[in-house]
mmCIF file of C-alpha atoms in Angstrom:
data_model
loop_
_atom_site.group_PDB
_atom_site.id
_atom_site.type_symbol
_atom_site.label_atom_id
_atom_site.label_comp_id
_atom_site.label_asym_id
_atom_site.label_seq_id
_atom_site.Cartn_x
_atom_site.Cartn_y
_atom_site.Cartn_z
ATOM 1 C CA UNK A 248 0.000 0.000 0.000
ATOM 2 C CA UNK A 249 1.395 3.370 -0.768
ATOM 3 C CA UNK A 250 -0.526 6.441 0.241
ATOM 4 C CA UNK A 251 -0.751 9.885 -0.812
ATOM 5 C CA UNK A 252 -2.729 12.680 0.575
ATOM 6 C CA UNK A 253 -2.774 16.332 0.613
ATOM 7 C CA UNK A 254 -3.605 16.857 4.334
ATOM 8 C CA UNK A 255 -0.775 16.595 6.594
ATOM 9 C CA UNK A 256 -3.237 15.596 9.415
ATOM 10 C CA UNK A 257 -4.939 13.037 7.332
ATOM 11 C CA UNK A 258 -1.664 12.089 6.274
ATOM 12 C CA UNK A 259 -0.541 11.233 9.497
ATOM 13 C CA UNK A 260 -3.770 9.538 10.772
ATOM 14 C CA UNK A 261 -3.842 7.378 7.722
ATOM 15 C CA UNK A 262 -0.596 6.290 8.503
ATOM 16 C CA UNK A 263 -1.592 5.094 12.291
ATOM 17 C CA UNK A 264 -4.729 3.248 10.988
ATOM 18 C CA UNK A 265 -2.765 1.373 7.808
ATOM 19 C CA UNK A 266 0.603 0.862 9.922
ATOM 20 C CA UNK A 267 1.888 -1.561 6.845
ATOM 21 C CA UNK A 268 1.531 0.949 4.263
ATOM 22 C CA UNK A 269 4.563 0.688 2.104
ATOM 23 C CA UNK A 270 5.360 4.788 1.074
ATOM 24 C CA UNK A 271 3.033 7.729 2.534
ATOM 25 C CA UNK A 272 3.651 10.615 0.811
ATOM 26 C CA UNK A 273 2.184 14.120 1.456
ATOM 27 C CA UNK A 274 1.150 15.184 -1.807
ATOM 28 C CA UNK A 275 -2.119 16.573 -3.763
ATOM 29 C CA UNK A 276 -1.157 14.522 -6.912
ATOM 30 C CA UNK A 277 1.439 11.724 -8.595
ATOM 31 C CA UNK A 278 4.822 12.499 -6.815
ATOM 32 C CA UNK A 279 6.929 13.264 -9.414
ATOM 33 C CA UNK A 280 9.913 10.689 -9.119
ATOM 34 C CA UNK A 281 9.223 8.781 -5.732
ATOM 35 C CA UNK A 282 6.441 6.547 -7.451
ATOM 36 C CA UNK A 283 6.831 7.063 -11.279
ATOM 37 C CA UNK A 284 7.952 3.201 -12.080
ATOM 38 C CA UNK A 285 5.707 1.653 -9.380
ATOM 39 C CA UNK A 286 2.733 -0.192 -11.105
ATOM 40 C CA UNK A 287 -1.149 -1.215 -9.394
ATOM 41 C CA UNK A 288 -3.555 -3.925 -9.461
ATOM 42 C CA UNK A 289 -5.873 -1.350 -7.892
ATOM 43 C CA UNK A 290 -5.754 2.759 -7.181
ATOM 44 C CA UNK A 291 -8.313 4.364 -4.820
ATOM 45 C CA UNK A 292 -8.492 7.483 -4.527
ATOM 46 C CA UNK A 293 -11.057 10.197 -3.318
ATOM 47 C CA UNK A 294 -9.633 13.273 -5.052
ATOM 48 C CA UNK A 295 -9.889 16.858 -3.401
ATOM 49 C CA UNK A 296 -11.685 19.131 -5.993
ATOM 50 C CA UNK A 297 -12.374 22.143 -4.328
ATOM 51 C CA UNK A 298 -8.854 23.229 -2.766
ATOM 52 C CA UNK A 299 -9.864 26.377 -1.707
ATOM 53 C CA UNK A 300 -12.051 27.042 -5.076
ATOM 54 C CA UNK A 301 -15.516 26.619 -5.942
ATOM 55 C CA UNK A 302 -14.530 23.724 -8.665
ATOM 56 C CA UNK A 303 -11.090 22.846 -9.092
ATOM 57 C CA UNK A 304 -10.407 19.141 -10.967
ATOM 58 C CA UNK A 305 -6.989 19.462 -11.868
ATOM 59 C CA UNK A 306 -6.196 17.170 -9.183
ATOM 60 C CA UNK A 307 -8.788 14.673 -10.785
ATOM 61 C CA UNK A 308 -7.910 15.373 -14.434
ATOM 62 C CA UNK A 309 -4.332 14.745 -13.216
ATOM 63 C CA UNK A 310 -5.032 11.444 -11.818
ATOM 64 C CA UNK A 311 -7.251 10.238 -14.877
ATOM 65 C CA UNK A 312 -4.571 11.041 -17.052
ATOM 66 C CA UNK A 313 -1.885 9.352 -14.752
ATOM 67 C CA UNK A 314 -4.032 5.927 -14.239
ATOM 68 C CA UNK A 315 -3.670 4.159 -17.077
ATOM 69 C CA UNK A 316 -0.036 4.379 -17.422
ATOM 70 C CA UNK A 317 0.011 3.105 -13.429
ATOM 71 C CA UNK A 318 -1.982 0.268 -13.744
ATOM 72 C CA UNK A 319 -1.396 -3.427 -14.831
ATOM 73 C CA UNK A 320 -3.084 -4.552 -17.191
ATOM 74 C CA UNK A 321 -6.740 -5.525 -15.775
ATOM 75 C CA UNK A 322 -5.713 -2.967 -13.276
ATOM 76 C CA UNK A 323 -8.705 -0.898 -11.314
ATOM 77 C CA UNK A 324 -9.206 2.838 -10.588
ATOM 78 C CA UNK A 325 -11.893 3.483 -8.137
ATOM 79 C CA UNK A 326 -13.034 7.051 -7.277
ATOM 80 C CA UNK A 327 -14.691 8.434 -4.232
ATOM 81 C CA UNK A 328 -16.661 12.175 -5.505
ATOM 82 C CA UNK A 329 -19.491 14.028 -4.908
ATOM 83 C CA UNK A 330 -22.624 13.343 -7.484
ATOM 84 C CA UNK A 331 -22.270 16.623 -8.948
ATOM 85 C CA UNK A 332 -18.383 16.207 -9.566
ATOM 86 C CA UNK A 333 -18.241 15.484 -13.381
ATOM 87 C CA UNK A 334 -16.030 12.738 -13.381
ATOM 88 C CA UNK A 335 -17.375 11.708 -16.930
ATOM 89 C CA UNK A 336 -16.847 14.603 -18.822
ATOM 90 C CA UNK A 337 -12.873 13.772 -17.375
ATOM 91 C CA UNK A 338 -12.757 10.162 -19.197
#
C-alpha cells in the first residue's frame, strides 16, 4: 500500500490506521519521481476538488490522465466524488 494525501493531518492519521503501508507521501497529486515506475492492481483514490475554489479538478484530471499508465493490465481505478463532480466529462 502506498498512500498519498494532501492533508498533513490526514496524512498522518492514515498512517496510524494502515501501519503496513509501504510509502506515505504528502502530496495533492502523482509524486513526481518517488512513485513514477511503481505499477497497481488497484488505485483508490477520493480526489480533493475544491482546494480552496468553488470547482477545481486538476487534481482529478491529473489522476485520470496518470491511471492508465500506473496500472497493470486488468488494473482498477476506483473514485470516491461528490454526485455533482463530473467525473465523466474527465474520461
Amino acid at each position: 500500500v502506498d498512500m498519498l494525501e494532501a492533508d498533513a493531518l490526514a496524512l498522518e492519521a492514515a498512517c496510524r490506521n494502515v501501519p503496513g503501508a509501504h510509502v506515505a507521501y504528502l502530496s495533492d497529486g502523482w509524486p513526481r519521481r518517488a512513485l513514477r515506475r511503481r505499477m497497481y492492481r488497484v488505485i483508490v483514490s477520493n480526489p480533493p476538488v475544491h482546494r480552496g475554489q468553488p470547482s477545481d479538478l486538476s487534481v482529478l484530471a491529473e489522476l485520470l490522465q496518470g491511471a492508465p499508465r500506473r496500472l497493470v493490465p486488468g488494473g482498477e481505478l476506483w473514485l470516491v466524488t461528490q454526485e455533482q463532480v463530473p467525473v465523466g466529462l474527465l474520461l
